[in-house]
């Protein structure tokens, strides 16, 4: 191999190594891990405010690892979202596209008021489990 080809090969190998190490570091660091939580329903109604606050409190615990979006079912976006996901409850919490998750040997439905079908602990457990599952893959 000529001197020029050898240098070109060495440069290519070096750049490839940097790219590979950067990709592995990015994947391990978890900076791309995110849970999407969409709350849609009667989010602006007075009786729902403690439930909306409970969801915000849990989401805030995870910082930018949780993307929280809240739609009122009285808004155009909320109506479209509910129709697209065939949601009919007064309040729905959709986590990464689903509103039913296994928690402690039971299936929890994330709809209606906090404290009825689901609790803050349930929501926290689901988000934590999703983030840890992604981290360990």
CSV table of C-alpha atoms in Angstrom, one decimal:
chain,number,residue,atom,x,y,z
A,1,UNK,CA,0.0,0.0,0.0
A,2,UNK,CA,1.3,3.4,-0.9
A,3,UNK,CA,2.0,6.1,1.6
A,4,UNK,CA,-1.0,8.2,0.5
A,5,UNK,CA,-3.4,5.2,0.7
A,6,UNK,CA,-2.0,4.3,4.1
A,7,UNK,CA,-2.7,7.8,5.4
A,8,UNK,CA,-6.1,7.8,3.9
A,9,UNK,CA,-6.9,4.5,5.4
A,10,UNK,CA,-5.7,5.6,8.8
A,11,UNK,CA,-7.7,8.8,8.6
A,12,UNK,CA,-10.8,6.8,7.6
A,13,UNK,CA,-10.3,4.3,10.5
A,14,UNK,CA,-9.8,7.1,13.0
A,15,UNK,CA,-13.0,8.9,11.9
A,16,UNK,CA,-15.0,5.7,11.9
A,17,UNK,CA,-13.8,5.0,15.5
A,18,UNK,CA,-14.8,8.5,16.6
A,19,UNK,CA,-18.2,8.1,15.0
A,20,UNK,CA,-18.8,4.7,16.6
A,21,UNK,CA,-17.6,5.9,20.0
A,22,UNK,CA,-19.9,8.9,19.8
A,23,UNK,CA,-22.9,6.8,18.8
A,24,UNK,CA,-22.3,4.4,21.7
A,25,UNK,CA,-21.8,7.2,24.1
A,26,UNK,CA,-25.0,8.9,23.0
A,27,UNK,CA,-27.0,5.6,23.3
A,28,UNK,CA,-25.6,4.8,26.7
A,29,UNK,CA,-26.0,8.3,28.1
A,30,UNK,CA,-29.8,8.1,27.6
A,31,UNK,CA,-30.1,11.6,26.3
A,32,UNK,CA,-32.5,10.3,23.7
A,33,UNK,CA,-34.7,8.6,26.2
A,34,UNK,CA,-38.1,10.2,26.5
A,35,UNK,CA,-41.6,9.4,27.6
A,36,UNK,CA,-44.4,11.1,25.9
A,37,UNK,CA,-47.4,11.8,28.2
A,38,UNK,CA,-50.5,13.3,26.7
A,39,UNK,CA,-53.4,14.4,28.9
A,40,UNK,CA,-56.6,15.1,27.1
A,41,UNK,CA,-60.1,15.8,28.3
A,42,UNK,CA,-61.7,18.2,30.7
A,43,UNK,CA,-58.3,19.6,31.7
A,44,UNK,CA,-59.6,23.1,32.4
A,45,UNK,CA,-62.6,22.1,34.5
A,46,UNK,CA,-62.3,23.0,38.2
A,47,UNK,CA,-62.9,19.4,39.6
A,48,UNK,CA,-60.0,18.1,37.3
A,49,UNK,CA,-57.4,20.6,38.6
A,50,UNK,CA,-56.1,18.3,41.4
A,51,UNK,CA,-55.7,15.5,38.9
A,52,UNK,CA,-53.9,17.7,36.3
A,53,UNK,CA,-51.7,18.9,39.1
A,54,UNK,CA,-50.9,15.3,40.1
A,55,UNK,CA,-49.9,14.5,36.6
A,56,UNK,CA,-47.7,17.6,36.3
A,57,UNK,CA,-46.0,16.8,39.6
A,58,UNK,CA,-45.1,13.3,38.5
A,59,UNK,CA,-43.9,14.5,35.0
A,60,UNK,CA,-41.8,17.3,36.6
A,61,UNK,CA,-39.9,14.8,38.6
A,62,UNK,CA,-38.3,13.5,35.4
A,63,UNK,CA,-37.4,16.9,33.8
A,64,UNK,CA,-36.8,16.7,30.1
A,65,UNK,CA,-37.1,12.9,30.1
A,66,UNK,CA,-40.9,13.4,30.0
A,67,UNK,CA,-42.6,15.4,27.3
A,68,UNK,CA,-46.0,16.4,28.8
A,69,UNK,CA,-48.7,17.7,26.5
A,70,UNK,CA,-52.1,18.8,27.8
A,71,UNK,CA,-55.1,19.3,25.5
A,72,UNK,CA,-58.6,20.4,26.5
A,73,UNK,CA,-61.3,18.4,24.8
A,74,UNK,CA,-62.9,21.8,24.0
A,75,UNK,CA,-59.9,22.7,21.8
A,76,UNK,CA,-59.5,21.7,18.1
A,77,UNK,CA,-56.3,19.8,19.0
A,78,UNK,CA,-58.0,18.0,21.8
A,79,UNK,CA,-60.9,16.9,19.7
A,80,UNK,CA,-58.7,15.6,17.0
A,81,UNK,CA,-56.4,13.8,19.4
A,82,UNK,CA,-59.4,12.1,21.2
A,83,UNK,CA,-60.9,11.1,17.9
A,84,UNK,CA,-57.7,9.8,16.5
A,85,UNK,CA,-57.1,7.6,19.6
A,86,UNK,CA,-60.8,6.7,20.1
A,87,UNK,CA,-60.8,8.2,23.6
A,88,UNK,CA,-64.1,8.8,25.3
A,89,UNK,CA,-63.3,9.3,29.0
A,90,UNK,CA,-63.7,12.7,30.8
A,91,UNK,CA,-59.9,12.7,31.2
A,92,UNK,CA,-57.3,10.4,29.5
A,93,UNK,CA,-53.6,10.0,30.2
A,94,UNK,CA,-51.8,8.5,27.2
A,95,UNK,CA,-48.3,7.3,27.9
A,96,UNK,CA,-46.3,6.5,24.8
A,97,UNK,CA,-49.5,5.9,22.9
A,98,UNK,CA,-51.3,3.7,25.4
A,99,UNK,CA,-53.5,4.4,28.4
A,100,UNK,CA,-53.4,0.9,30.0
A,101,UNK,CA,-50.3,-0.5,31.7
A,102,UNK,CA,-49.5,-3.3,34.0
A,103,UNK,CA,-48.6,-2.1,37.5
A,104,UNK,CA,-47.9,-4.4,40.4
A,105,UNK,CA,-49.7,-7.5,38.9
A,106,UNK,CA,-52.7,-5.6,37.7
A,107,UNK,CA,-53.6,-3.5,34.6
A,108,UNK,CA,-54.1,0.1,35.4
A,109,UNK,CA,-56.3,2.3,33.1
A,110,UNK,CA,-55.1,5.9,33.1
A,111,UNK,CA,-58.4,7.6,32.8
A,112,UNK,CA,-60.7,9.8,35.0
A,113,UNK,CA,-59.7,11.2,38.3
A,114,UNK,CA,-56.4,10.5,40.1
A,115,UNK,CA,-57.2,8.2,43.0
A,116,UNK,CA,-60.0,6.3,41.3
A,117,UNK,CA,-58.6,3.9,38.6
A,118,UNK,CA,-55.0,5.1,39.0
A,119,UNK,CA,-52.7,6.9,41.4
A,120,UNK,CA,-49.7,9.2,41.2
A,121,UNK,CA,-47.6,6.1,42.3
A,122,UNK,CA,-49.0,4.2,39.4
A,123,UNK,CA,-48.1,6.9,36.9
A,124,UNK,CA,-44.7,7.3,38.4
A,125,UNK,CA,-44.1,3.5,38.3
A,126,UNK,CA,-45.0,3.4,34.6
A,127,UNK,CA,-42.8,6.3,33.6
A,128,UNK,CA,-39.9,5.0,35.7
A,129,UNK,CA,-40.3,1.5,34.2
A,130,UNK,CA,-40.3,2.8,30.6
A,131,UNK,CA,-37.2,4.9,31.2
A,132,UNK,CA,-35.4,2.0,32.9
A,133,UNK,CA,-36.4,-0.5,30.3
A,134,UNK,CA,-35.1,1.8,27.5
A,135,UNK,CA,-31.9,2.4,29.5
A,136,UNK,CA,-31.2,-1.3,29.9
A,137,UNK,CA,-31.7,-2.2,26.2
